[in-house]
Short mmCIF file of C-alpha atoms in Angstrom, two decimals:
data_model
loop_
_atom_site.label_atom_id
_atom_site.label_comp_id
_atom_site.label_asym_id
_atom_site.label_seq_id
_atom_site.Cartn_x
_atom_site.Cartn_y
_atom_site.Cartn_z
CA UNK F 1 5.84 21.12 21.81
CA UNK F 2 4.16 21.96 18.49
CA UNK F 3 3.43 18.83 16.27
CA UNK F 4 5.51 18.74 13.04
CA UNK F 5 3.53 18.89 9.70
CA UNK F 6 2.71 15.27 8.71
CA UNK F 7 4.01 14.54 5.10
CA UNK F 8 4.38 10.57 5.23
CA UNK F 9 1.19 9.55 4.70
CA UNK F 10 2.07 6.53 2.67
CA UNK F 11 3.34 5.01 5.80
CA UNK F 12 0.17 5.83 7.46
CA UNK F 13 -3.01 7.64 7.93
CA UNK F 14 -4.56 9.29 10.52
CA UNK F 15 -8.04 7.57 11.46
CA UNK F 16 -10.53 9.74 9.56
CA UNK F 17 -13.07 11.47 12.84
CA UNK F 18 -15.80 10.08 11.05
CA UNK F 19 -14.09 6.68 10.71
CA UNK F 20 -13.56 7.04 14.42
CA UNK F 21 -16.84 8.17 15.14
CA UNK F 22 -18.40 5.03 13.80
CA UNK F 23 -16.29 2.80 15.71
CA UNK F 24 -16.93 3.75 19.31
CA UNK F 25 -19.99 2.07 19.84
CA UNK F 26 -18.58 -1.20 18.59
CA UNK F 27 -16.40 -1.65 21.81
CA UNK F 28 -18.72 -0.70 24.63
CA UNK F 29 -22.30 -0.88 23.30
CA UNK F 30 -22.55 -2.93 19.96
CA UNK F 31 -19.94 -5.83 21.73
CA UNK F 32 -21.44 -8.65 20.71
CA UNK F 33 -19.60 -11.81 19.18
CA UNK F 34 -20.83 -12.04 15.15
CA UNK F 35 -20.50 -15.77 15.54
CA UNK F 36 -22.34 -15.35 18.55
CA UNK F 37 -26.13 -16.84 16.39
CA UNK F 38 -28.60 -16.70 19.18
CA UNK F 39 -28.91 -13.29 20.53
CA UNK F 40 -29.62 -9.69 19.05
CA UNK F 41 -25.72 -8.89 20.46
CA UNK F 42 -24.15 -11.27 17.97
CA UNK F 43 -26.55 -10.59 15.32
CA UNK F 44 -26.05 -6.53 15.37
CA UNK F 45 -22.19 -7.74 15.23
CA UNK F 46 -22.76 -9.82 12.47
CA UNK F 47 -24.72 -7.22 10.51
CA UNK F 48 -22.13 -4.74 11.15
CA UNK F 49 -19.39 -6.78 9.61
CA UNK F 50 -21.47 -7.40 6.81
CA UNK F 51 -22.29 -3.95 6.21
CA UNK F 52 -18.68 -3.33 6.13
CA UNK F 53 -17.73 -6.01 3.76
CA UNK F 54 -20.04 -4.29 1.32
CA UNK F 55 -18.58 -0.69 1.85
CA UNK F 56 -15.49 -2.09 0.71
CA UNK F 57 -16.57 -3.87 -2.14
CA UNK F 58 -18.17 -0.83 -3.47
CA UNK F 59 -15.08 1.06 -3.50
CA UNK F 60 -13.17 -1.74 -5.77
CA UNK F 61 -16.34 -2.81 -7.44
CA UNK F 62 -16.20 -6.50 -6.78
CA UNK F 63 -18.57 -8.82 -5.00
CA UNK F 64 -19.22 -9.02 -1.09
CA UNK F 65 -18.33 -12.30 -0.90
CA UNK F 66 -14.61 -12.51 -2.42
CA UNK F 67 -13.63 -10.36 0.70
CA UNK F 68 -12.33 -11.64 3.84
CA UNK F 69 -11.28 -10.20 6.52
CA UNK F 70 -7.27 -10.39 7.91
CA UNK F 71 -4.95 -8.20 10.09
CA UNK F 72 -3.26 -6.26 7.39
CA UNK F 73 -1.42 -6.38 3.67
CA UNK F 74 1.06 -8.60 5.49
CA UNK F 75 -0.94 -11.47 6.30
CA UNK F 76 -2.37 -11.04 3.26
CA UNK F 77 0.29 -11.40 1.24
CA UNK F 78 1.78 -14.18 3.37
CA UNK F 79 -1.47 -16.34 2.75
CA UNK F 80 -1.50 -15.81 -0.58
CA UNK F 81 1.73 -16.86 -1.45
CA UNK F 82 2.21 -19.08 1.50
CA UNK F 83 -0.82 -20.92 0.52
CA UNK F 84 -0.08 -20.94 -3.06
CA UNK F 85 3.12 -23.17 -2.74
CA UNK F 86 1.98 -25.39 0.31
CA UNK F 87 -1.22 -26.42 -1.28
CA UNK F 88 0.97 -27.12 -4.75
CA UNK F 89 2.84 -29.84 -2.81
CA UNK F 90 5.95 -27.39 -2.13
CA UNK F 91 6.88 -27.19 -5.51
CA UNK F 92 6.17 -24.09 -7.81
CA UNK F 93 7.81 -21.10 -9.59
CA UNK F 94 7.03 -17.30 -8.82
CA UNK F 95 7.69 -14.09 -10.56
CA UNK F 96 7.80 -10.71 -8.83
CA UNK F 97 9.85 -7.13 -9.42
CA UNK F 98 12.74 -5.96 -7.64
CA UNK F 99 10.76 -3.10 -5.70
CA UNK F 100 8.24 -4.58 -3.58
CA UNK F 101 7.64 -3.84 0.16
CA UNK F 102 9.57 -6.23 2.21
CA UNK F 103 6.27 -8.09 2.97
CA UNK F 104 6.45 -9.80 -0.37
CA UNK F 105 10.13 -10.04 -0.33
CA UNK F 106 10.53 -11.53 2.55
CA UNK F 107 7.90 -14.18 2.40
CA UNK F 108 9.54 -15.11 -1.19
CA UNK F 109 12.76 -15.15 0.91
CA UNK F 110 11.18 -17.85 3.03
CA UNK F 111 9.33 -19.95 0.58
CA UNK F 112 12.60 -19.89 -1.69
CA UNK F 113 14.13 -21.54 1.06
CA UNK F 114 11.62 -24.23 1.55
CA UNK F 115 11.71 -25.24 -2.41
CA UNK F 116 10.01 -22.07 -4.47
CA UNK F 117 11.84 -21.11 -7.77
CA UNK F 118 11.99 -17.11 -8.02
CA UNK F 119 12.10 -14.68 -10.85
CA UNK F 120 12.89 -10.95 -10.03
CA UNK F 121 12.01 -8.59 -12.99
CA UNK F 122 14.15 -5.67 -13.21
CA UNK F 123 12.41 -1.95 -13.83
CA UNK F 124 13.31 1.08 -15.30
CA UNK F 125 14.41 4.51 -14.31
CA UNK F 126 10.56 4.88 -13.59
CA UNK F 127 9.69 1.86 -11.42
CA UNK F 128 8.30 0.40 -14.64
CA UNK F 129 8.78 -3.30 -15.87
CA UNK F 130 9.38 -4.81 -19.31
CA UNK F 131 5.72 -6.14 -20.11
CA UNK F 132 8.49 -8.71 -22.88
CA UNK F 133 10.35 -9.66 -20.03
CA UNK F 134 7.23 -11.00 -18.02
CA UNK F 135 5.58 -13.00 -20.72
CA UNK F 136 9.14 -14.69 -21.07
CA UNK F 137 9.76 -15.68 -17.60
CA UNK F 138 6.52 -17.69 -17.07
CA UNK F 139 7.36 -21.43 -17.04
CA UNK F 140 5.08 -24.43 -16.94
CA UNK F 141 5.57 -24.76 -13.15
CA UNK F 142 5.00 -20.77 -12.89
CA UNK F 143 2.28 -19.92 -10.06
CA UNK F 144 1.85 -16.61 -10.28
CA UNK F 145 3.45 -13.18 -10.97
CA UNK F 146 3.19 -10.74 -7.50
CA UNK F 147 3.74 -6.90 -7.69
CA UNK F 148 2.26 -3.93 -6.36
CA UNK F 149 -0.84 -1.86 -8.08
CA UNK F 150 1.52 1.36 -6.81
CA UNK F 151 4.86 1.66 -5.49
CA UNK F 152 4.99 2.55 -1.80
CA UNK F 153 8.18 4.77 -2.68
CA UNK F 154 7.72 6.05 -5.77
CA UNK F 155 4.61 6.44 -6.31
CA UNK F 156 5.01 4.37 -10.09
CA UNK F 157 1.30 2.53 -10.90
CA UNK F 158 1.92 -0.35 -13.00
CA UNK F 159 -0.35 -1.14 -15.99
CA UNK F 160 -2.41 -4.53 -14.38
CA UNK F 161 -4.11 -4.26 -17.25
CA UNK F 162 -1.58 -4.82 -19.28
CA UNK F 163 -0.06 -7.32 -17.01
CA UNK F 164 -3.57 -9.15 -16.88
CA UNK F 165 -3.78 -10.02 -19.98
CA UNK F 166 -0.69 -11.86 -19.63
CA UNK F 167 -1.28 -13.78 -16.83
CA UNK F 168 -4.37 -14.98 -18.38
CA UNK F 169 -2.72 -16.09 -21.63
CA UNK F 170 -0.59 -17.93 -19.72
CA UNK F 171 -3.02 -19.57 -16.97
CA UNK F 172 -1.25 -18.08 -13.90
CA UNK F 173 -2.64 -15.76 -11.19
CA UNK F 174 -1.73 -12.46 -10.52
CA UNK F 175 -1.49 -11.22 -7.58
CA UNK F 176 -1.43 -7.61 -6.48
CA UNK F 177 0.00 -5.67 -3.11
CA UNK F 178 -2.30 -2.84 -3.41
CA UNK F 179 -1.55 -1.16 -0.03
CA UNK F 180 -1.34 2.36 -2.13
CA UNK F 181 -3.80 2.33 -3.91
CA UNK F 182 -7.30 0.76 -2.80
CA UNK F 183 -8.67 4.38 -1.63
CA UNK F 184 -6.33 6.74 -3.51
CA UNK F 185 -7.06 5.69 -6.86
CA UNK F 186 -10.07 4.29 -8.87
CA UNK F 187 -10.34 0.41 -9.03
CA UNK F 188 -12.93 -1.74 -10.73
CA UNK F 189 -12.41 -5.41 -10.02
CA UNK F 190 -15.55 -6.37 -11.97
CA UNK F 191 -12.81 -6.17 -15.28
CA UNK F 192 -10.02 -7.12 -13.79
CA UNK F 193 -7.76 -9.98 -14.43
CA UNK F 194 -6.64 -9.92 -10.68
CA UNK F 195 -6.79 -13.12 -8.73
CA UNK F 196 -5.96 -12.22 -5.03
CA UNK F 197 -5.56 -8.39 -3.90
CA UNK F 198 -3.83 -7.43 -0.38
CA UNK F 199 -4.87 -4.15 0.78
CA UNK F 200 -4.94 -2.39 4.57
CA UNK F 201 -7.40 -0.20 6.15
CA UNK F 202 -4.69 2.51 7.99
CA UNK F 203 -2.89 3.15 4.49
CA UNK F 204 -6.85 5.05 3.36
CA UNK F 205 -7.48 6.76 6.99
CA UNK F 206 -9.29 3.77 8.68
CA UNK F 207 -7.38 1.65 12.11
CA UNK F 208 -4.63 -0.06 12.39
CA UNK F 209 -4.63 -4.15 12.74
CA UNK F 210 -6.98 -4.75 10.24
CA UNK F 211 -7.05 -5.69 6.43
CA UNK F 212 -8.02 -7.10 3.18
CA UNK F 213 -7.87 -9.78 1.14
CA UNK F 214 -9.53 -10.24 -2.22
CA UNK F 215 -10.20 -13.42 -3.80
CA UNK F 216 -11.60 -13.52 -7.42
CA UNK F 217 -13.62 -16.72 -7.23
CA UNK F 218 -14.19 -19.75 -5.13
CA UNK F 219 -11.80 -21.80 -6.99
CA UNK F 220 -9.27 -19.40 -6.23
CA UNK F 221 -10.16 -20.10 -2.62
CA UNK F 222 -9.12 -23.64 -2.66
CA UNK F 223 -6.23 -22.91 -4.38
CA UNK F 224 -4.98 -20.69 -0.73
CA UNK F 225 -6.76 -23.60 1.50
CA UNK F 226 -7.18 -22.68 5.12
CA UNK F 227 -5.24 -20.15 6.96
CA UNK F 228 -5.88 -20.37 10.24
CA UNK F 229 -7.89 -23.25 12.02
CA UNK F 230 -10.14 -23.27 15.08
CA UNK F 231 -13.28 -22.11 14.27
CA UNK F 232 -15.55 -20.99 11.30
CA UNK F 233 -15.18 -17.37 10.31
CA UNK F 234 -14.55 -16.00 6.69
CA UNK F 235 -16.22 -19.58 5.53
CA UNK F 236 -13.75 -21.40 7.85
CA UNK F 237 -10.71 -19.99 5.88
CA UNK F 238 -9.57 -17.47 8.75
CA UNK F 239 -10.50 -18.47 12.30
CA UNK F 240 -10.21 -16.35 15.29
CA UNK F 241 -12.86 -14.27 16.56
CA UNK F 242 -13.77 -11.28 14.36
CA UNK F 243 -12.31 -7.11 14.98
CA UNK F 244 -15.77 -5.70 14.63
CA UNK F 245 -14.64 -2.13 15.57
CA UNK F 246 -11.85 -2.34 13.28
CA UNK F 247 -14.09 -3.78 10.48
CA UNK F 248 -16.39 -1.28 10.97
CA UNK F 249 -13.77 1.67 10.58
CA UNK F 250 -12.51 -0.42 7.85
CA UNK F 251 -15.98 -0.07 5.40
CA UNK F 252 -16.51 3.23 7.01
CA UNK F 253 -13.06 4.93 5.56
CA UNK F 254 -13.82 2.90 2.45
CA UNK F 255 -17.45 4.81 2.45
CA UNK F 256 -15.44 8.19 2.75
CA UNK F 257 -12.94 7.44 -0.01
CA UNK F 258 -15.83 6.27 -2.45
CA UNK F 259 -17.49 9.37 -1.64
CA UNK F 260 -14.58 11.90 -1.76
CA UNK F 261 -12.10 10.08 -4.23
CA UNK F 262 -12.63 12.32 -7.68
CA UNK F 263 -11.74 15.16 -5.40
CA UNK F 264 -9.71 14.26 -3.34
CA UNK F 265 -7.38 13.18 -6.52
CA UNK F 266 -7.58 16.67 -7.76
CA UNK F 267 -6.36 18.38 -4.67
CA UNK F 268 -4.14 16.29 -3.86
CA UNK F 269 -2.22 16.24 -7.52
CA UNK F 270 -2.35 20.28 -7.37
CA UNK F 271 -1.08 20.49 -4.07
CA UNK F 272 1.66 17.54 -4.83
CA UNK F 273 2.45 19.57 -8.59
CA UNK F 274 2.88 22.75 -6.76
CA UNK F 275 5.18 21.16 -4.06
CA UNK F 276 7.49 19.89 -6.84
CA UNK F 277 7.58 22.71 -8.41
CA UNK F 278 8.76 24.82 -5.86
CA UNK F 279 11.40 22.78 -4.87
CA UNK F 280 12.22 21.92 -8.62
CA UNK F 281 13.38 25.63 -8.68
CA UNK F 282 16.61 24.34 -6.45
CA UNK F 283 19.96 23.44 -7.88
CA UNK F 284 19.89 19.43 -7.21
CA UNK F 285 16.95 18.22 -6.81
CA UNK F 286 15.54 15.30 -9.06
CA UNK F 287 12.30 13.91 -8.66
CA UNK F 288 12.01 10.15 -8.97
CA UNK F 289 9.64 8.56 -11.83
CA UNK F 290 8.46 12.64 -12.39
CA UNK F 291 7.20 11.11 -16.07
CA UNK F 292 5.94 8.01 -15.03
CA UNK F 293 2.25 7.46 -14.13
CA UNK F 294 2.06 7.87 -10.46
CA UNK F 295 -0.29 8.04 -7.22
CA UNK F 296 -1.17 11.89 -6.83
CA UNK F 297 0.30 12.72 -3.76
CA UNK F 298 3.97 11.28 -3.36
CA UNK F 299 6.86 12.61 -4.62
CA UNK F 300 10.64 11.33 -4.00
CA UNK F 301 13.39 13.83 -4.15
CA UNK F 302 16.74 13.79 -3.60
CA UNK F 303 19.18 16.35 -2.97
CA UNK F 304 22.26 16.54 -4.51
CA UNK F 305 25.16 17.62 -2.16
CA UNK F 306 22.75 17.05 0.82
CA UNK F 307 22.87 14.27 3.27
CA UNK F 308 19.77 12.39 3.64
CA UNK F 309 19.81 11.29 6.80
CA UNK F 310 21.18 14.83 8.07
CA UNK F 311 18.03 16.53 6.30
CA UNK F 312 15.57 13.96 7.82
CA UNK F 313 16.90 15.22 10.91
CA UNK F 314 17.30 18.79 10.41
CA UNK F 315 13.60 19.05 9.63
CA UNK F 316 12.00 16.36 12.09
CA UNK F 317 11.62 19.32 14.02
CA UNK F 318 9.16 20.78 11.91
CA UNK F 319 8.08 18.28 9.40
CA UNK F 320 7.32 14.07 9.57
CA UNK F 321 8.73 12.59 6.28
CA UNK F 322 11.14 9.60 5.42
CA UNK F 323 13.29 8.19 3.21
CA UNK F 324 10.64 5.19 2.97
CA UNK F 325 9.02 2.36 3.71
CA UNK F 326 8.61 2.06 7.57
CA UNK F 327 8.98 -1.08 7.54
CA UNK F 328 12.55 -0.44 6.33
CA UNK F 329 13.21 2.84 7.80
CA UNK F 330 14.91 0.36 10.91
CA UNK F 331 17.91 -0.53 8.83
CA UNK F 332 20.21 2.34 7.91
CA UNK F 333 21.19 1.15 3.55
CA UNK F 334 20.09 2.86 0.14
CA UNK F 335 16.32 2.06 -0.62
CA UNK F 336 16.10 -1.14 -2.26
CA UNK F 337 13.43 0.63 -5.03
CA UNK F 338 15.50 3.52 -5.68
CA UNK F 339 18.69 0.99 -6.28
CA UNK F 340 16.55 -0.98 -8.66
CA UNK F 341 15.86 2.52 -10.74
CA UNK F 342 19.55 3.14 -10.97
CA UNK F 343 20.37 5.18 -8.42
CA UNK F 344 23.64 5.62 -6.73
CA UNK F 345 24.26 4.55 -3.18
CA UNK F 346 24.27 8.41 -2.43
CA UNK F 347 21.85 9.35 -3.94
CA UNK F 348 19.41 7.03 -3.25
CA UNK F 349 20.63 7.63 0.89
CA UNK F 350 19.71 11.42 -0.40
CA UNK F 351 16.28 10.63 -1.23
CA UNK F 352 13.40 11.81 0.97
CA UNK F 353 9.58 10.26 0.61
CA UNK F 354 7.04 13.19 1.11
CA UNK F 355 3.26 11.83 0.77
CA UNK F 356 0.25 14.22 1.09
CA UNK F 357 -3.03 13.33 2.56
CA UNK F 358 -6.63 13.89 3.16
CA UNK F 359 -5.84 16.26 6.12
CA UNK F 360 -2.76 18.24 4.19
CA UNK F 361 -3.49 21.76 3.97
CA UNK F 362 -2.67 24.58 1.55
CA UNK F 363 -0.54 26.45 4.39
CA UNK F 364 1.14 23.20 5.78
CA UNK F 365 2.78 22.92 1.99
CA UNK F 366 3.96 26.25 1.59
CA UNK F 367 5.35 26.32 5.30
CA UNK F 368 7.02 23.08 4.63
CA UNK F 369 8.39 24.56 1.06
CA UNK F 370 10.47 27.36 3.48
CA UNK F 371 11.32 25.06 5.79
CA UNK F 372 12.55 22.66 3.24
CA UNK F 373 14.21 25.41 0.95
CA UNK F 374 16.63 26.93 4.51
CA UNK F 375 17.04 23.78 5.55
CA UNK F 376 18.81 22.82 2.18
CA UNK F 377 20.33 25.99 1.14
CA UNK F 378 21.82 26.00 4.86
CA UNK F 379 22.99 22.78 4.68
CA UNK F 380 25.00 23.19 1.25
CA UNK F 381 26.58 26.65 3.38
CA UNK F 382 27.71 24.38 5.88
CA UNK F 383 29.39 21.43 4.04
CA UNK F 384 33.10 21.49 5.27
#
């Protein structure tokens, strides 16, 4: 059976052959332990990871050692936040948006159940918040403000610049889900007001299982405290024994989007312009956040008169997309984001997520234009 065309690259990437490449020796040749101190095995290890760490820091421009090493965004984001309001005493007051990824939402879920006081800022038609309404929901007891550097459905990039000089006005931390963006768009973290940063190596074409977290400054660190216990690695703040092959893919795809990021934007935003375009020339179609500032390669459409999930399924055949986040995609309701932007129930069940990626050709868009254009004028024929 032929493979469809892959057009959901925010939910993941394909591993990048070079990325691959790199890690193959790690699990049969280069095996050593990097804790392992007193033989060449754990030292080539332990070199590797720390050749790695500094791949990645050169793509956000920050220092080697406010890295460490986790499984993902998720845990990430969990230790952050998790570690923020245990090591307060249980006591504390977050702010966040209404259109994170469940990762954030959830764990807020759970610590407002234990004691946390939440804030949840509304946005705007284009996934953007009120920079008025921030500054006056901080409180003494207010920890931190958490949203996303891009939105995983919309594609929306929020001003952190803007938003860090708020938090520093006010003395809390910011703290930023940047799943979308560490790879796709520039980042310099040398200027930055941002205090902890969650990113993941599968969402920029490196393996799955392993992740990011950035940590401004050592203070910072004792403000999380210790994650997980039994052993020393990441300076005793994450114990268990270290992924070398995935680290290694890790600061190898970080290599390849330092070294292929300026153009890599510019295809990507002509291919993703063009796409809209075409499809802009059918009757119902709105593009979500089309003015706002957004990642170069997603677009979120809807189809008026159309049935989402009868699309999705009409064109699985021939093309991977969704409606969103994968980690929602389980539980049949309107996205969350596209509610918060004001859309309808219907329309927001009518929305489809296409991302373009590295490995998106100029053919694979205009074949998925035709297939998308009969699939939709066939569709509004056959409404009884």
């Amino acid at each position: 059976m032929k493979r469809p065309i892959y057009l959901d690259y925010c939910a993941t990437t394909p591993c990048d052959p070079e990325v691959v490449k790199m890690m193959m020796p790690y699990f049969s040749h280069h095996f050593g332990n990097p804790s392992s101190n007193d033989h060449l095995l754990g030292w080539e290890s332990k070199e590797a990871v720390e050749v790695a760490r500094q791949q990645l820091a050169t793509l956000i421009n920050c220092k080697p050692k406010d890295l460490v090493f986790t499984s993902g965004a998720t845990e990430s984001i969990n230790w952050i936040l998790k570690g923020l309001f245990f090591n307060n005493g249980r006591k504390g007051h977050f702010i966040t948006t209404k259109i994170e990824h469940s990762a954030v939402l959830d764990t807020m879920a759970f610590l407002q159940e234990q004691g946390a006081e939440l804030t949840f800022l509304k946005v705007d038609q284009n996934g953007q918040i009120s920079l008025d309404d921030l500054e006056s929901s901080i409180q003494d007891n207010t920890l931190g403000f958490v949203c996303m550097y891009a939105n995983n459905e919309i594609g929306t990039i929020l001003p952190i610049d803007k938003i860090g000089e708020i938090t520093v006005k006010h003395n809390i931390d910011l703290i930023c889900d940047a799943t979308q963006a560490v790879g796709k768009i520039p980042m310099d973290l040398s200027s930055s007001s941002i205090a902890y940063m969650a990113f993941s190596a599968h969402k920029m074409y490196g393996p799955k299982g392993i992740g990011g977290l950035y940590i401004a400054n050592s203070d910072l660190k004792s403000k999380l405290g210790i994650f997980l216990h039994g052993g020393k690695q990441e300076g005793s703040l994450r114990s268990g024994t270290m992924n070398v092959p995935g680290i290694v893919g890790f600061g190898k795809a970080a290599a390849l989007c330092h070294q292929y990021m300026e153009l890599e934007l510019e295809q990507l935003r002509s291919l993703r312009d063009h796409f809209e375009l075409k499809l802009g020339e059918l009757s119902g179609v709105t593009i979500q956040a089309f003015n706002a500032k957004r990642l170069p390669h997603v677009s979120n459409i809807s189809f008026s008169g159309v049935e989402g999930e009868r699309l999705i399924l009409t064109l699985s055949k021939y093309l991977a997309v969704s409606r969103g986040s994968a980690c929602s995609s389980i539980i049949h309701r309107p996205s969350h984001v596209l509610k918060a932007i004001g859309m309808s129930d219907e329309d927001a069940l009518n929305a489809i997520r296409f991302s373009l990626g590295r490995f998106t050709t100029k053919e694979e868009v205009k074949t998925a234009l035709k297939v998308i254009r009969d699939t939709v004028l066939d569709l509004k024929l056959n409404i009884v």
